[in-house]
Coordinates of C-alpha atoms in Angstrom, one line a residue:
M16 CA -18.8 0.4 -4.0
R17 CA -18.2 0.0 -0.2
K18 CA -15.5 -2.6 -0.9
S19 CA -13.8 -0.3 -3.4
R20 CA -13.9 2.5 -0.9
R21 CA -12.4 0.3 1.8
N22 CA -9.6 -0.7 -0.6
K23 CA -8.8 2.9 -1.4
N24 CA -8.8 3.8 2.3
A25 CA -6.5 0.9 3.1
L26 CA -4.1 2.0 0.3
S27 CA -4.3 5.6 1.4
V28 CA -3.4 4.6 5.0
A29 CA -0.6 2.3 3.8
G30 CA 0.8 5.0 1.5
G31 CA 0.6 7.7 4.2
V32 CA 2.3 5.4 6.8
A33 CA 5.0 4.4 4.3
I34 CA 5.8 8.0 3.4
L35 CA 5.7 9.0 7.1
I36 CA 8.2 6.2 8.0
A37 CA 10.4 7.3 5.1
A38 CA 10.4 10.8 6.4
I39 CA 11.2 9.8 9.9
L40 CA 13.8 7.2 9.1
L41 CA 15.6 9.3 6.4
P42 CA 16.8 6.5 4.2
L43 CA 20.6 6.5 4.2
L44 CA 22.8 7.3 1.3
L45 CA 23.8 4.4 -0.9
T46 CA 27.3 4.6 0.5
S47 CA 26.3 4.7 4.1
C48 CA 24.1 1.6 4.2
G49 CA 26.2 -1.2 5.5
K50 CA 28.6 -2.4 8.1
Q51 CA 31.4 -3.8 5.9
G52 CA 34.1 -1.8 4.1
Q53 CA 35.5 -2.2 0.6
E54 CA 37.3 -5.4 1.6
G55 CA 33.8 -6.8 2.4
E56 CA 32.9 -7.0 -1.3
K57 CA 35.1 -10.0 -1.6
K58 CA 33.4 -11.6 1.4
T59 CA 29.9 -11.3 0.1
A60 CA 30.1 -14.4 -2.0
Q61 CA 28.5 -17.0 0.3
K62 CA 30.4 -20.2 1.1
N63 CA 27.2 -21.9 0.3
E64 CA 23.9 -20.6 -1.1
D65 CA 22.2 -20.8 2.3
D66 CA 24.6 -18.5 4.1
F67 CA 22.4 -15.4 3.7
L68 CA 19.4 -17.2 5.3
D69 CA 18.5 -16.3 8.9
K70 CA 20.4 -18.8 11.1
K71 CA 18.0 -18.0 14.0
A72 CA 14.8 -18.8 12.1
K73 CA 12.4 -21.1 13.9
P74 CA 11.9 -24.6 12.5
E75 CA 8.5 -23.7 11.2
E76 CA 9.8 -20.6 9.4
R77 CA 12.5 -22.5 7.5
K78 CA 10.2 -23.6 4.7
Y79 CA 9.4 -20.0 4.0
L80 CA 13.0 -19.0 3.7
L81 CA 13.6 -21.9 1.3
V82 CA 10.7 -20.8 -0.9
A83 CA 11.8 -17.2 -1.0
K84 CA 15.5 -18.0 -1.5
P85 CA 15.4 -18.7 -5.3
F86 CA 13.6 -15.4 -5.8
F87 CA 16.3 -13.5 -3.9
I88 CA 19.1 -15.4 -5.7
A89 CA 17.5 -14.7 -9.1
V90 CA 17.2 -10.9 -8.4
A91 CA 20.8 -10.8 -7.0
S92 CA 22.0 -12.5 -10.2
R93 CA 20.0 -10.1 -12.3
N94 CA 18.2 -13.0 -13.8
Y95 CA 14.9 -11.3 -13.9
A96 CA 13.2 -13.8 -16.1
A97 CA 13.9 -16.4 -13.5
A98 CA 12.6 -14.1 -10.7
Y99 CA 9.4 -13.5 -12.7
A100 CA 8.8 -17.2 -13.1
L101 CA 8.6 -17.5 -9.3
L102 CA 5.8 -14.9 -9.0
S103 CA 2.2 -16.0 -8.4
S104 CA -0.6 -15.1 -10.7
H105 CA -1.6 -12.5 -8.1
A106 CA 1.8 -10.8 -8.3
R107 CA 1.8 -10.8 -12.1
A108 CA -1.8 -9.5 -12.3
R109 CA -0.9 -6.1 -11.0
M110 CA 2.2 -4.1 -10.3
S111 CA 2.6 -0.6 -9.1
L112 CA 5.6 1.7 -9.7
N113 CA 5.5 2.1 -5.9
Q114 CA 6.8 -1.5 -5.6
F115 CA 10.0 -0.5 -7.4
T116 CA 10.6 3.1 -6.5
P117 CA 8.7 4.3 -3.4
A118 CA 6.9 7.6 -3.9
Q119 CA 8.1 10.6 -1.8
Q120 CA 4.7 12.3 -1.7
D121 CA 1.3 10.9 -0.9
A122 CA -0.1 12.3 -4.2
D123 CA 2.5 10.5 -6.2
F124 CA 1.8 7.3 -4.3
Q125 CA -1.9 7.5 -5.0
R126 CA -1.3 8.3 -8.6
N127 CA 0.9 5.2 -9.0
E128 CA -1.6 3.0 -7.3
S129 CA -4.4 4.4 -9.5
Y130 CA -2.5 3.5 -12.7
P131 CA -0.8 0.2 -12.2
M132 CA 0.4 -2.2 -14.8
T133 CA -1.8 -5.2 -15.3
N134 CA -1.1 -8.7 -16.5
V135 CA 2.6 -7.9 -16.4
T136 CA 5.0 -9.8 -18.7
A137 CA 8.5 -10.9 -17.9
E138 CA 9.8 -8.2 -20.2
Q139 CA 7.8 -5.5 -18.4
F140 CA 9.0 -6.8 -15.0
A141 CA 12.6 -6.6 -16.1
Y142 CA 12.0 -3.1 -17.3
L143 CA 10.5 -2.0 -14.0
V144 CA 13.5 -3.4 -12.1
Q145 CA 15.7 -1.0 -14.0
Y146 CA 14.2 1.7 -11.6
V147 CA 15.7 -0.3 -8.7
E148 CA 19.1 -0.5 -10.4
A149 CA 19.1 3.2 -11.3
A150 CA 18.5 4.1 -7.7
H151 CA 20.7 1.6 -5.9
G152 CA 23.1 0.0 -8.4
A153 CA 23.3 -3.4 -10.0
P154 CA 22.5 -6.3 -7.7
R155 CA 25.5 -8.6 -7.1
A156 CA 24.8 -10.9 -4.2
P157 CA 22.2 -11.7 -1.5
K158 CA 23.0 -10.2 1.8
M159 CA 20.4 -11.5 4.2
L160 CA 16.9 -12.9 4.4
N161 CA 14.6 -13.5 7.4
V162 CA 10.9 -14.1 8.1
F163 CA 9.2 -11.0 9.4
S164 CA 5.8 -12.3 10.3
T165 CA 3.4 -15.3 9.8
D166 CA 0.6 -13.7 11.9
P167 CA -2.6 -13.8 9.7
D168 CA -3.8 -10.6 11.4
V169 CA -0.6 -8.7 10.6
L170 CA -0.6 -10.1 7.0
N171 CA -4.2 -8.7 6.6
R172 CA -4.1 -5.4 8.5
R173 CA -6.4 -6.8 11.2
S174 CA -4.1 -6.7 14.2
R175 CA -5.4 -4.8 17.2
E176 CA -2.1 -4.8 19.0
Q177 CA -0.7 -1.4 19.9
F178 CA 1.7 -1.4 17.0
G179 CA -0.4 -3.6 14.7
A180 CA -0.6 -1.0 12.0
M181 CA 3.1 -0.5 12.0
D182 CA 3.7 -4.3 11.9
S183 CA 1.4 -4.6 8.9
M184 CA 3.2 -1.8 7.2
F185 CA 6.6 -3.4 7.6
A186 CA 5.1 -6.8 6.7
I187 CA 3.0 -6.2 3.6
G188 CA 3.4 -2.5 2.7
A189 CA 0.8 -1.5 0.1
M190 CA -0.2 -5.1 -0.7
P191 CA -3.7 -4.8 -2.3
D192 CA -6.7 -6.0 -0.3
W193 CA -8.0 -7.9 -3.3
I194 CA -5.3 -10.5 -2.8
P195 CA -7.2 -13.1 -0.7
A196 CA -6.6 -13.0 3.0
D197 CA -6.8 -16.8 3.4
I198 CA -3.8 -17.5 1.0
R199 CA -1.3 -15.2 2.7
R200 CA 1.3 -17.2 4.6
A201 CA 4.4 -15.2 5.5
S202 CA 6.2 -11.9 5.1
L203 CA 9.9 -11.9 4.6
R204 CA 12.4 -9.1 4.5
G205 CA 15.9 -9.3 3.1
Q206 CA 18.8 -7.3 1.6
I207 CA 20.8 -7.5 -1.7
H208 CA 24.3 -6.2 -2.2
T209 CA 24.7 -3.9 -5.2
E210 CA 27.6 -2.5 -7.2
L211 CA 27.7 1.1 -8.2
S212 CA 28.9 2.0 -11.7
P213 CA 32.0 4.2 -12.1
Q214 CA 29.8 7.2 -12.8
E215 CA 27.5 6.5 -9.8
L216 CA 30.6 6.2 -7.6
A217 CA 32.0 9.5 -8.9
N218 CA 28.6 11.2 -8.3
V219 CA 28.3 10.0 -4.7
A220 CA 32.0 10.8 -3.9
Q221 CA 31.5 14.3 -5.3
R222 CA 28.4 14.8 -3.1
Q223 CA 30.4 13.8 -0.1
G224 CA 33.4 15.9 -1.0
I225 CA 35.8 13.0 -1.1
T226 CA 37.6 10.9 -3.7
V227 CA 36.2 7.6 -5.1
E228 CA 39.2 5.8 -3.4
E229 CA 38.3 7.3 -0.1
L230 CA 34.7 6.5 -0.6
K231 CA 35.4 2.8 -1.3
K232 CA 37.7 2.5 1.7
G233 CA 35.1 3.8 4.1
Q234 CA 34.0 1.3 6.8
D235 CA 30.3 1.9 5.9
F236 CA 30.7 1.5 2.2
D237 CA 28.5 -1.5 1.3
P238 CA 25.6 -0.4 -1.0
Y239 CA 22.5 -2.5 -1.0
F240 CA 18.7 -2.3 -1.2
N241 CA 15.9 -4.0 0.8
L242 CA 13.5 -6.5 -0.6
K243 CA 10.2 -7.4 1.0
V244 CA 8.1 -10.4 -0.2
V245 CA 4.8 -11.9 0.9
L246 CA 4.3 -15.5 0.2
V247 CA 0.9 -16.8 -0.8
E248 CA -0.4 -20.4 -1.3
E249 CA -1.6 -20.8 -4.8
A250 CA -2.9 -24.2 -6.1
G251 CA -1.2 -25.9 -3.1
Q252 CA 2.2 -24.2 -3.7
L253 CA 3.9 -21.3 -1.9
K254 CA 4.8 -18.5 -4.3
V255 CA 5.8 -14.8 -4.2
G256 CA 2.4 -13.1 -4.1
Y257 CA 3.6 -9.6 -3.5
F258 CA 7.0 -7.7 -3.3
E259 CA 8.5 -4.3 -2.7
F260 CA 12.0 -3.0 -3.4
L261 CA 12.9 -0.5 -0.8
P262 CA 15.9 1.8 0.0
P263 CA 18.2 1.3 3.0
S264 CA 17.0 2.8 6.2
M265 CA 18.2 3.5 9.7
M266 CA 16.1 0.5 10.9
D267 CA 18.2 -2.0 9.0

């Protein structure tokens, strides 16, 4: 009973912090979330498949980038069956809607956490990713990927540093406490370029009071979403143990 109460408290804190951060950062509109213009779309195809990996990563972090890379490529290619195959048993055992479309209210967050999907199949995973596409557009190419933290205390919400709770929020989000602490190895954060449908483009342009052509020519037109993953070691192999799809924000 005490363990269950602690888990609920941890999720409540995680949810509250996440919603507070979202309120403070005011996630940007899809069309104001990048630094490249329309011509940049043609430049997002990497010269090689490692171009989106952090060039400044430490040598000991490189292995984590290489493990997470196939997952990002699979998602960016909309090959969700391949992405699912890279998930650990822990990631497949339980998925919350919050991992695909962040709740705006604490009550919604708690409800989603209280009624997760369990023993998720590849088909169910692909269905849930549709929420991401509906919110941000269809994935088309990886944009960037870096290692956020390998600190065990940060990965397990145990840090006593001044901003430890914030670091853990960015690192693991609402990752459930039942996923063993001793198998968590690294948190990575990345971005994936998306492509808006003609209808989505028209809707965004209308909201901004401009034409679609003007929208696409804007210097900041480069829609994308964020993807957070936590790698765990399972049966001697590194796998994606937890993930969250997140909207663009002012912190990107």
